[in-house]
Protein backbone atom coordinates (compact mmCIF):
# COMPACT_ATOMS: atom_id res chain seq x y z
CA MET A 1 -7.60 -13.52 -25.59
CA ASP A 2 -7.75 -9.89 -26.66
CA SER A 3 -4.13 -8.82 -26.89
CA SER A 4 -3.49 -5.09 -26.79
CA ARG A 5 0.16 -5.43 -27.68
CA ALA A 6 2.79 -7.97 -28.76
CA ILE A 7 6.09 -7.29 -27.04
CA ARG A 8 9.18 -7.88 -29.16
CA GLN A 9 11.94 -10.21 -28.03
CA ASP A 10 14.47 -7.38 -27.80
CA GLU A 11 12.09 -5.39 -25.59
CA LEU A 12 11.55 -8.36 -23.29
CA SER A 13 15.27 -9.05 -23.17
CA ALA A 14 15.87 -5.46 -21.99
CA LEU A 15 13.27 -5.84 -19.23
CA LEU A 16 14.84 -9.01 -17.87
CA GLY A 17 18.14 -7.39 -16.88
CA GLU A 18 20.80 -9.73 -15.43
CA TRP A 19 18.41 -12.62 -15.23
CA ARG A 20 21.12 -15.27 -15.59
CA ASN A 21 22.59 -14.37 -12.20
CA GLY A 22 21.55 -16.46 -9.23
CA ALA A 23 21.09 -20.10 -8.33
CA GLY A 24 18.89 -22.80 -9.80
CA PRO A 25 18.18 -24.09 -13.29
CA LEU A 26 18.32 -21.55 -16.11
CA ALA A 27 14.65 -22.07 -16.98
CA HIS A 28 13.60 -21.27 -13.40
CA ARG A 29 15.69 -18.10 -13.41
CA LEU A 30 14.14 -17.02 -16.71
CA ALA A 31 10.63 -17.74 -15.43
CA ASP A 32 11.32 -15.76 -12.26
CA ALA A 33 12.65 -12.81 -14.28
CA ILE A 34 9.61 -12.71 -16.58
CA GLY A 35 7.33 -13.08 -13.55
CA SER A 36 9.08 -10.15 -11.87
CA ALA A 37 8.62 -7.97 -14.97
CA ILE A 38 4.89 -8.76 -14.87
CA GLU A 39 4.78 -8.03 -11.12
CA ARG A 40 6.50 -4.69 -11.68
CA GLY A 41 3.79 -3.81 -14.15
CA GLU A 42 6.13 -3.67 -17.16
CA LEU A 43 4.16 -6.42 -18.91
CA LEU A 44 0.38 -6.04 -18.83
CA GLU A 45 -2.54 -8.44 -18.93
CA GLY A 46 -3.26 -9.60 -22.47
CA TRP A 47 0.13 -8.71 -23.91
CA ALA A 48 1.55 -11.36 -26.22
CA LEU A 49 5.01 -12.68 -25.36
CA PRO A 50 7.58 -13.57 -28.02
CA SER A 51 7.56 -17.10 -29.38
CA GLU A 52 9.77 -19.62 -27.63
CA ARG A 53 12.00 -19.79 -30.72
CA ASN A 54 12.43 -16.01 -31.04
CA LEU A 55 13.04 -15.57 -27.31
CA ALA A 56 15.61 -18.35 -27.32
CA THR A 57 17.45 -16.66 -30.19
CA ALA A 58 17.36 -13.25 -28.48
CA LEU A 59 18.67 -14.65 -25.18
CA ASP A 60 21.14 -17.09 -26.78
CA ILE A 61 19.69 -20.10 -24.97
CA SER A 62 18.09 -23.33 -26.10
CA ARG A 63 14.45 -23.47 -27.11
CA SER A 64 13.90 -26.20 -24.53
CA THR A 65 14.92 -23.71 -21.82
CA THR A 66 12.41 -21.09 -22.97
CA ALA A 67 9.75 -23.78 -23.35
CA ARG A 68 10.35 -24.95 -19.78
CA ALA A 69 10.25 -21.34 -18.51
CA MET A 70 6.88 -20.76 -20.20
CA GLU A 71 5.60 -24.03 -18.76
CA LEU A 72 6.58 -22.90 -15.26
CA LEU A 73 4.90 -19.54 -15.75
CA ALA A 74 1.72 -21.24 -16.98
CA GLN A 75 1.72 -23.52 -13.93
CA ARG A 76 1.93 -20.43 -11.70
CA GLY A 77 -1.00 -18.84 -13.52
CA ILE A 78 1.14 -15.94 -14.72
CA VAL A 79 0.88 -16.60 -18.46
CA GLN A 80 -1.73 -18.32 -20.59
CA PRO A 81 -0.73 -20.29 -23.70
CA LEU A 82 -3.37 -20.37 -26.45
CA HIS A 83 -2.94 -22.99 -29.13
CA GLY A 84 -2.15 -21.43 -32.46
CA ALA A 85 -2.16 -17.89 -31.06
CA GLY A 86 0.82 -17.66 -28.71
CA THR A 87 1.47 -17.06 -25.03
CA PHE A 88 -0.12 -14.12 -23.23
CA VAL A 89 0.18 -12.44 -19.85
CA ALA A 90 -2.67 -14.06 -17.93
CA ALA A 91 -5.89 -12.31 -17.01
CA GLY A 92 -6.24 -10.91 -13.50
CA SER A 93 -4.25 -7.68 -13.45
CA GLY A 94 -6.61 -4.96 -12.34
CA ARG A 95 -9.79 -6.93 -13.00
CA VAL A 96 -10.00 -9.04 -9.88
CA ALA A 97 -13.26 -8.51 -8.02
CA ALA A 98 -13.36 -8.08 -4.28
CA GLU A 99 -14.87 -11.56 -4.00
CA ALA A 100 -11.84 -13.02 -5.79
CA ILE A 101 -9.50 -11.23 -3.41
CA GLN A 102 -11.45 -12.65 -0.47
CA ALA A 103 -11.20 -16.08 -2.05
CA VAL A 104 -7.43 -16.12 -1.69
CA LEU A 105 -7.77 -15.68 2.07
CA PRO A 106 -7.96 -18.69 4.35
CA ARG A 107 -11.59 -19.35 5.30
CA GLY A 108 -11.05 -18.57 8.98
CA LEU A 109 -9.81 -15.07 8.16
CA ARG A 110 -12.36 -13.81 5.65
CA GLY A 111 -14.06 -10.66 6.80
CA ARG A 112 -12.20 -10.27 10.09
CA TYR A 113 -8.43 -10.60 10.01
CA ARG A 114 -7.69 -7.19 8.48
CA LEU A 115 -9.20 -5.43 11.49
CA GLY A 116 -7.37 -7.65 13.93
CA SER A 117 -10.62 -8.35 15.78
CA GLY A 118 -10.43 -10.95 18.51
CA THR A 119 -6.72 -11.57 18.08
CA ASP A 120 -4.61 -12.34 21.11
CA PRO A 121 -1.74 -11.74 20.99
CA GLY A 122 -2.16 -9.05 18.35
CA ILE A 123 0.23 -8.45 15.46
CA ALA A 124 -2.48 -8.11 12.85
CA ALA A 125 -2.62 -6.19 9.59
CA ALA A 126 -4.29 -3.05 10.92
CA THR A 127 -2.44 -0.13 12.51
CA PHE A 128 -4.14 1.29 15.60
CA PRO A 129 -1.92 3.23 18.02
CA ASP A 130 -2.87 3.37 21.70
CA ALA A 131 -4.74 6.50 22.84
CA ALA A 132 -3.25 6.09 26.33
CA ASP A 133 -0.02 7.64 25.01
CA LEU A 134 -1.70 10.93 24.03
CA PRO A 135 -1.52 14.09 26.19
CA SER A 136 -4.49 13.86 28.56
CA GLU A 137 -5.07 17.62 28.55
CA ALA A 138 -5.82 17.46 24.81
CA LEU A 139 -8.47 14.77 25.23
CA THR A 140 -10.88 16.82 27.33
CA LEU A 141 -13.86 18.64 25.83
CA SER A 142 -15.82 21.30 27.68
CA ALA A 143 -19.24 22.66 26.75
CA ASP A 144 -17.68 26.02 25.92
CA GLU A 145 -15.20 24.37 23.53
CA LEU A 146 -17.96 22.36 21.88
CA LEU A 147 -20.17 25.39 21.32
CA GLY A 148 -17.24 27.59 20.35
CA GLY A 149 -16.07 25.26 17.63
CA HIS A 150 -18.81 26.12 15.18
CA PRO A 151 -17.98 27.51 11.72
CA ASP A 152 -18.54 31.16 10.94
CA GLY A 153 -22.10 31.99 10.06
CA ALA A 154 -23.64 28.81 11.54
CA GLU A 155 -25.61 28.37 14.71
CA PRO A 156 -23.37 26.97 17.49
CA ALA A 157 -25.57 23.91 17.97
CA SER A 158 -26.00 23.02 14.30
CA GLY A 159 -22.83 20.94 13.99
CA TYR A 160 -22.84 21.16 10.19
CA ALA A 161 -19.53 21.97 8.53
CA ILE A 162 -19.05 19.73 5.51
CA ALA A 163 -15.56 20.99 4.64
CA GLY A 164 -14.56 21.03 8.31
CA LEU A 165 -14.53 23.54 11.14
CA ASP A 166 -12.66 26.70 10.24
CA VAL A 167 -10.53 26.41 13.36
CA THR A 168 -9.58 22.84 12.47
CA ARG A 169 -8.78 23.60 8.83
CA VAL A 170 -6.52 26.43 9.98
CA ALA A 171 -4.75 24.14 12.48
CA VAL A 172 -4.29 21.29 9.98
CA ALA A 173 -3.00 23.70 7.31
CA ALA A 174 -0.51 25.16 9.78
CA SER A 175 0.70 21.68 10.77
CA LEU A 176 1.16 20.56 7.17
CA SER A 177 2.97 23.79 6.30
CA ALA A 178 5.31 23.38 9.26
CA ASN A 179 6.13 19.87 8.04
CA GLY A 180 7.13 20.82 4.50
CA LEU A 181 3.80 20.93 2.68
CA PRO A 182 2.70 24.59 2.27
CA THR A 183 -1.06 24.57 2.64
CA THR A 184 -3.86 27.10 3.02
CA PRO A 185 -7.13 26.31 4.85
CA GLU A 186 -9.02 26.96 1.61
CA ALA A 187 -7.23 24.01 -0.01
CA LEU A 188 -8.26 21.53 2.72
CA VAL A 189 -11.28 19.41 3.49
CA VAL A 190 -11.44 17.60 6.82
CA THR A 191 -12.52 13.95 6.50
CA THR A 192 -12.91 10.90 8.70
CA GLY A 193 -9.56 9.57 7.53
CA ALA A 194 -7.52 8.57 4.50
CA THR A 195 -10.15 6.06 3.37
CA GLN A 196 -12.80 8.76 2.97
CA SER A 197 -10.26 11.14 1.42
CA LEU A 198 -9.28 8.57 -1.20
CA SER A 199 -12.90 7.61 -1.82
CA LEU A 200 -13.86 11.25 -2.48
CA ALA A 201 -10.91 11.80 -4.83
CA PHE A 202 -11.63 8.60 -6.76
CA GLU A 203 -15.34 9.36 -7.08
CA MET A 204 -14.64 12.91 -8.24
CA LEU A 205 -12.06 12.05 -10.90
CA LEU A 206 -12.44 8.45 -12.10
CA SER A 207 -14.87 6.64 -14.38
CA PRO A 208 -15.37 2.90 -15.00
CA GLY A 209 -12.71 1.59 -17.36
CA ASP A 210 -10.09 4.22 -16.48
CA VAL A 211 -6.56 2.92 -15.97
CA VAL A 212 -5.13 3.58 -12.52
CA ILE A 213 -1.49 2.85 -11.72
CA VAL A 214 -0.81 1.78 -8.14
CA GLU A 215 2.45 0.99 -6.45
CA SER A 216 2.97 -2.51 -5.14
CA PRO A 217 2.59 -3.26 -2.30
CA ALA A 218 -0.34 -0.87 -1.90
CA TYR A 219 -2.89 0.15 0.74
CA PRO A 220 -5.53 -2.64 0.56
CA THR A 221 -8.47 -0.33 1.25
CA ALA A 222 -7.44 1.92 -1.65
CA LEU A 223 -7.44 -1.14 -3.90
CA ASP A 224 -10.92 -2.08 -2.67
CA LEU A 225 -12.22 1.43 -3.39
CA LEU A 226 -10.80 1.35 -6.92
CA ARG A 227 -12.29 -2.07 -7.66
CA ARG A 228 -15.75 -0.84 -6.66
CA LEU A 229 -15.47 1.91 -9.26
CA GLY A 230 -14.73 -0.58 -12.03
CA VAL A 231 -11.40 0.91 -13.04
CA ARG A 232 -8.49 -1.10 -14.38
CA ILE A 233 -5.76 -1.38 -11.75
CA VAL A 234 -2.19 -1.76 -12.99
CA PRO A 235 0.31 -2.47 -10.20
CA VAL A 236 3.97 -1.47 -10.50
CA ARG A 237 6.46 -2.66 -7.92
CA THR A 238 7.90 0.51 -6.42
CA GLY A 239 6.84 0.28 -2.78
CA ASP A 240 9.63 -2.10 -1.79
CA GLY A 241 12.34 0.33 -2.85
CA THR A 242 13.81 -1.98 -5.51
CA VAL A 243 12.25 -0.20 -8.49
CA GLY A 244 12.16 3.55 -9.01
CA ALA A 245 9.27 5.71 -10.14
CA ASP A 246 10.59 5.64 -13.70
CA ALA A 247 8.86 2.27 -14.17
CA LEU A 248 5.67 3.67 -12.68
CA VAL A 249 5.75 6.78 -14.87
CA ARG A 250 6.60 4.78 -17.97
CA MET A 251 3.62 2.50 -17.38
CA ALA A 252 1.33 5.45 -16.73
CA ARG A 253 2.27 6.92 -20.09
CA THR A 254 2.10 3.59 -21.90
CA THR A 255 -1.41 2.89 -20.65
CA ARG A 256 -2.55 6.54 -20.77
CA ALA A 257 -3.51 6.22 -17.13
CA ALA A 258 -6.01 8.63 -15.60
CA MET A 259 -4.40 8.44 -12.17
CA VAL A 260 -1.39 7.23 -10.20
CA VAL A 261 -1.79 6.38 -6.50
CA VAL A 262 1.31 6.17 -4.32
CA MET A 263 2.48 6.39 -0.74
CA ALA A 264 5.63 8.32 -1.64
CA THR A 265 6.70 8.58 2.01
CA CYS A 266 6.61 5.43 4.14
CA ASN A 267 4.91 2.70 2.13
CA VAL A 268 2.10 1.00 4.04
CA ALA A 269 3.83 -2.39 4.06
CA THR A 270 7.56 -1.85 3.66
CA GLY A 271 8.20 1.65 5.01
CA HIS A 272 10.22 2.54 1.91
CA SER A 273 10.01 6.05 0.43
CA LEU A 274 10.56 7.37 -3.08
CA ALA A 275 13.77 9.30 -3.67
CA ALA A 276 13.77 12.98 -4.65
CA PRO A 277 14.30 12.31 -8.40
CA ASP A 278 11.32 9.92 -8.35
CA ARG A 279 9.14 12.63 -6.82
CA SER A 280 10.19 15.04 -9.56
CA MET A 281 9.09 12.47 -12.14
CA LEU A 282 5.66 12.32 -10.51
CA VAL A 283 5.37 16.11 -10.62
CA ARG A 284 6.20 16.12 -14.34
CA LEU A 285 3.67 13.33 -14.89
CA ALA A 286 0.99 15.44 -13.20
CA GLN A 287 1.94 18.44 -15.27
CA GLY A 288 1.46 16.26 -18.35
CA GLY A 289 -2.15 15.49 -17.44
CA THR A 290 -2.16 12.42 -15.16
CA VAL A 291 -3.61 12.91 -11.67
CA VAL A 292 -1.14 11.93 -8.93
CA VAL A 293 -2.59 11.03 -5.53
CA ASP A 294 -0.01 10.94 -2.74
CA ASP A 295 -1.19 9.18 0.43
CA ARG A 296 0.77 10.58 3.39
CA THR A 297 -1.04 8.56 6.07
CA LEU A 298 2.21 7.16 7.49
CA ALA A 299 4.54 10.01 6.50
CA ASP A 300 4.90 11.24 10.09
CA TYR A 301 6.70 8.01 10.95
CA HIS A 302 9.63 8.98 8.70
CA PRO A 303 12.58 10.33 10.74
CA ASP A 304 13.92 13.81 10.12
CA PRO A 305 14.89 15.02 7.62
CA ALA A 306 11.77 13.76 5.88
CA PRO A 307 11.52 13.65 2.06
CA THR A 308 9.86 16.64 0.43
CA PRO A 309 6.14 15.94 -0.21
CA VAL A 310 5.28 15.42 -3.87
CA ALA A 311 2.99 18.48 -3.89
CA ALA A 312 5.52 20.80 -2.23
CA PRO A 313 7.78 21.80 -5.16
CA ALA A 314 4.99 22.67 -7.60
CA GLU A 315 1.36 23.57 -6.96
CA HIS A 316 -0.75 21.81 -9.60
CA ARG A 317 -4.39 20.84 -9.81
CA ASN A 318 -3.40 17.29 -10.81
CA ILE A 319 -1.55 16.65 -7.53
CA ILE A 320 -3.81 15.60 -4.66
CA THR A 321 -2.52 14.76 -1.20
CA VAL A 322 -4.40 12.83 1.48
CA GLY A 323 -3.61 11.92 5.05
CA SER A 324 -4.96 10.69 8.35
CA PHE A 325 -4.38 11.33 12.02
CA ASN A 326 -5.87 7.96 12.95
CA LYS A 327 -2.62 6.06 12.35
CA ILE A 328 -0.37 8.46 14.28
CA TYR A 329 -2.72 9.67 17.03
CA TRP A 330 -5.52 7.17 17.63
CA GLY A 331 -7.90 5.16 15.44
CA GLY A 332 -10.93 6.30 17.44
CA LEU A 333 -10.30 9.94 16.55
CA LYS A 334 -11.72 9.42 13.02
CA THR A 335 -10.13 12.46 11.38
CA GLY A 336 -8.13 12.94 8.21
CA TRP A 337 -7.71 15.44 5.41
CA ILE A 338 -7.47 15.93 1.69
CA ARG A 339 -5.40 18.73 0.16
CA LEU A 340 -6.26 19.73 -3.39
CA HIS A 341 -6.41 22.75 -5.64
CA PRO A 342 -8.87 25.30 -4.17
CA ASN A 343 -10.84 25.26 -7.44
CA LEU A 344 -11.72 21.60 -6.78
CA VAL A 345 -12.78 21.99 -3.16
CA GLU A 346 -16.38 22.97 -3.89
CA THR A 347 -16.89 19.93 -6.14
CA LEU A 348 -15.38 17.63 -3.52
CA VAL A 349 -17.57 19.11 -0.78
CA ARG A 350 -20.70 18.49 -2.87
CA ILE A 351 -19.68 14.85 -3.24
CA LYS A 352 -18.96 14.56 0.48
CA ALA A 353 -22.38 16.01 1.31
CA ARG A 354 -24.02 12.96 -0.27
CA THR A 355 -22.81 10.73 2.55
CA ASP A 356 -22.32 13.03 5.56
CA ALA A 357 -22.81 16.60 6.73
CA GLY A 358 -19.30 16.96 8.02
CA THR A 359 -16.78 15.14 10.20
CA SER A 360 -17.68 14.85 13.89
CA VAL A 361 -17.38 18.23 15.60
CA PRO A 362 -16.06 16.81 18.91
CA SER A 363 -13.39 14.85 17.00
CA GLN A 364 -12.34 17.98 15.12
CA ILE A 365 -12.04 20.01 18.32
CA VAL A 366 -9.95 17.28 19.98
CA LEU A 367 -7.81 17.10 16.83
CA THR A 368 -7.26 20.85 16.95
CA LYS A 369 -6.02 20.51 20.53
CA LEU A 370 -3.83 17.50 19.71
CA LEU A 371 -2.16 19.35 16.84
CA ALA A 372 -0.60 21.69 19.41
CA HIS A 373 1.29 18.61 20.67
CA HIS A 374 2.03 17.15 17.22
CA GLY A 375 5.81 17.20 17.50
CA GLN A 376 5.74 15.52 20.89
CA ILE A 377 3.29 12.82 19.77
CA VAL A 378 5.19 12.09 16.56
CA ALA A 379 8.54 11.83 18.36
CA HIS A 380 7.02 9.35 20.82
CA ARG A 381 5.43 7.23 18.09
CA ARG A 382 8.65 7.15 16.06
CA SER A 383 10.65 6.10 19.10
CA GLN A 384 8.14 3.33 19.85
CA MET A 385 8.19 1.95 16.33
CA GLU A 386 11.97 2.19 15.93
CA ARG A 387 12.51 0.29 19.17
CA ARG A 388 9.94 -2.37 18.36
CA ALA A 389 11.19 -2.77 14.78
CA HIS A 390 14.73 -3.29 16.07
CA THR A 391 13.60 -5.84 18.66
CA ALA A 392 11.34 -7.71 16.25
CA SER A 393 13.98 -7.74 13.49
CA ALA A 394 16.57 -9.14 15.88
CA PHE A 395 14.14 -11.85 16.98
CA LEU A 396 13.37 -12.82 13.39
CA HIS A 397 17.07 -12.89 12.52
CA ASP A 398 17.89 -15.19 15.42
CA GLU A 399 14.77 -17.36 15.67
CA LEU A 400 13.39 -17.42 12.12
CA PRO A 401 16.43 -17.13 9.85
CA GLU A 402 14.47 -18.48 6.86
CA TRP A 403 12.26 -15.40 6.98
CA ARG A 404 13.65 -12.37 5.15
CA ASN A 405 12.90 -8.92 6.48
CA GLU A 406 12.45 -6.60 3.48
CA SER A 407 11.38 -3.54 5.48
CA ALA A 408 13.05 -0.16 5.48
CA GLY A 409 12.99 -0.09 9.28
CA ILE A 410 10.60 2.90 9.20
CA GLY A 411 6.94 2.94 10.13
CA PRO A 412 4.58 0.74 12.11
CA SER A 413 5.11 -2.58 10.34
CA LEU A 414 7.54 -5.17 9.00
CA TRP A 415 7.32 -6.72 5.52
CA ILE A 416 8.55 -10.30 5.66
CA ARG A 417 9.20 -12.74 2.82
CA LEU A 418 8.73 -16.41 3.68
CA PRO A 419 10.33 -19.32 1.77
CA VAL A 420 6.97 -20.29 0.21
CA ARG A 421 5.28 -19.23 -3.01
CA ASP A 422 2.11 -18.18 -1.21
CA THR A 423 1.66 -17.40 2.50
CA ALA A 424 -2.15 -17.76 2.52
CA GLU A 425 -2.07 -21.26 3.94
CA PHE A 426 0.36 -20.28 6.69
CA VAL A 427 -1.71 -17.18 7.54
CA GLY A 428 -4.71 -19.44 8.15
CA PHE A 429 -2.60 -21.93 10.11
CA ALA A 430 -1.19 -19.16 12.32
CA SER A 431 -4.64 -17.67 12.94
CA ALA A 432 -5.97 -21.03 14.03
CA HIS A 433 -3.09 -21.14 16.53
CA GLY A 434 -3.65 -17.73 18.07
CA THR A 435 -1.77 -15.13 16.01
CA THR A 436 -3.22 -13.12 13.15
CA VAL A 437 -0.87 -11.50 10.62
CA GLY A 438 -1.41 -9.54 7.43
CA TYR A 439 -1.55 -11.65 4.28
CA GLY A 440 0.72 -10.13 1.64
CA GLY A 441 -1.70 -10.85 -1.21
CA MET A 442 -4.07 -8.19 0.11
CA TYR A 443 -1.43 -5.56 -0.73
CA ARG A 444 -1.21 -6.55 -4.39
CA GLY A 445 -3.28 -4.82 -7.03
CA ASP A 446 -3.54 -7.86 -9.30
CA GLY A 447 -4.96 -10.39 -6.86
CA ARG A 448 -2.08 -12.80 -7.31
CA SER A 449 -0.56 -14.83 -4.51
CA SER A 450 2.20 -13.46 -2.31
CA ALA A 451 5.17 -14.82 -0.42
CA HIS A 452 4.95 -11.97 2.11
CA LEU A 453 3.47 -11.22 5.51
CA ARG A 454 2.87 -7.84 7.12
CA LEU A 455 3.53 -7.69 10.86
CA THR A 456 2.40 -4.54 12.64
CA LEU A 457 4.08 -3.02 15.67
CA THR A 458 1.28 -1.04 17.31
CA SER A 459 0.35 -3.55 20.01
CA SER A 460 2.17 -3.41 23.34
CA ASP A 461 5.77 -4.61 23.59
CA GLU A 462 4.60 -7.67 25.52
CA GLU A 463 1.93 -8.57 22.96
CA ILE A 464 4.35 -8.22 20.07
CA MET A 465 6.96 -10.46 21.65
CA ALA A 466 4.33 -13.04 22.59
CA ALA A 467 3.07 -12.99 18.99
CA LEU A 468 6.58 -13.41 17.59
CA ARG A 469 7.32 -16.35 19.87
CA ASN A 470 4.03 -17.94 18.85
CA LEU A 471 4.82 -17.40 15.17
CA ARG A 472 8.16 -19.13 15.66
CA ASP A 473 6.46 -22.17 17.19
CA VAL A 474 3.64 -22.15 14.65
CA TRP A 475 6.14 -22.01 11.77
CA SER A 476 7.87 -25.10 13.14
CA ASP A 477 4.55 -26.94 13.39
CA PHE A 478 3.53 -25.73 9.93
CA ARG A 479 6.67 -27.13 8.37
CA ALA A 480 6.19 -30.42 10.17
CA HIS A 481 2.59 -30.70 8.98
CA HIS A 482 3.21 -29.59 5.41
CA GLY A 483 6.51 -31.25 4.65
CA ARG A 484 8.60 -29.74 1.87
CA LEU A 485 7.88 -26.03 1.49
CA ARG A 486 6.61 -24.84 -1.86
């Protein structure tokens, strides 16, 4: 194995923290601590670990304990011992192809579960709010509005506006500015959603082999887009709120990363947000030359006062912000945005022109009308999600006490840890029994297994409760069929 670095025993000891605390054999606790450091992104693929003897000396434990810990890590596929060379962090971080990610999914879910297609009741991985809740007066479209929505200098019937309709760019800029992110229309491009916004930013700025730091858990589609470009993905566990951005920034500098991708406000899985000092670190990182992409797709779900957007304190060409109205308004709207330095807009528009001649004009006009009701819509969505999160959390606490809710209580989903090493088998079992949930491994940048599930809260109250009751019953059957949990 090609090792890029050999970590010293004193460095590893510092990363492990208070690893002795907790229950279970000492070797298991040591293995868990080393595994967590790898999951956080503080130990990278190919790095050589200290010898068992040196690590035992540094930690003041027996060599048999370190040997057993390394054996456990090897069994989990986290490290790879090579005879005569040492023990290395195993391959897989940032180099897992999309096919390998699909391979960790249960067969019955491949290619369909992430969209929640055909699920009843529905508590799937995707987040699609109901359009029935939107103001009806904003969903109408007259011929005059359609013809009047053309950009300056174009024929009314042409429908071509690659950067977006002027009226829509003005409305989106005003909405972002009112919500703490000062924005001019010239710094915006209207897209079909966050997926297209991220795709455009990645294509414009990344090359195969570049190192990209992503938080963990991360937006699965963003991970898919990065893999297609052939970059090296390095995940750092910040999205669950247990690790600050200092670890992320440190890894970005260590690896000389080209880009960092985060959801600084309302992580896609956990709902956690980065604190103000963490955001300042990201700004300084951008000022030092690393591009920071902040995905604000779910930021509107954060209650007031919301954290200051990463790009708000300091305008810099290396800070790019993306967002979507599909997850707060309605998935069928197909509108989003990317905010970047005005000097980069022309380049981005040229890239966008390769695949489309502009976002749908009717969708942009409806969006412009909906933005006039933004505060009302957001307040309603927040209230919905807060109520459903409270109800679902109470149900899990009472009916599934073995499941640990690790969510922040903000946003349209719950992030649940199960008492198993990998939830893939249970995800398949649950799907076969009528309820589809989000497999936690899809939110990891390294393709490793996950003990988590993502449960979304955008179905109706009745569907969510039916799904939770079914999950309770399915979990009981799963335990009975599979015996001792692993």
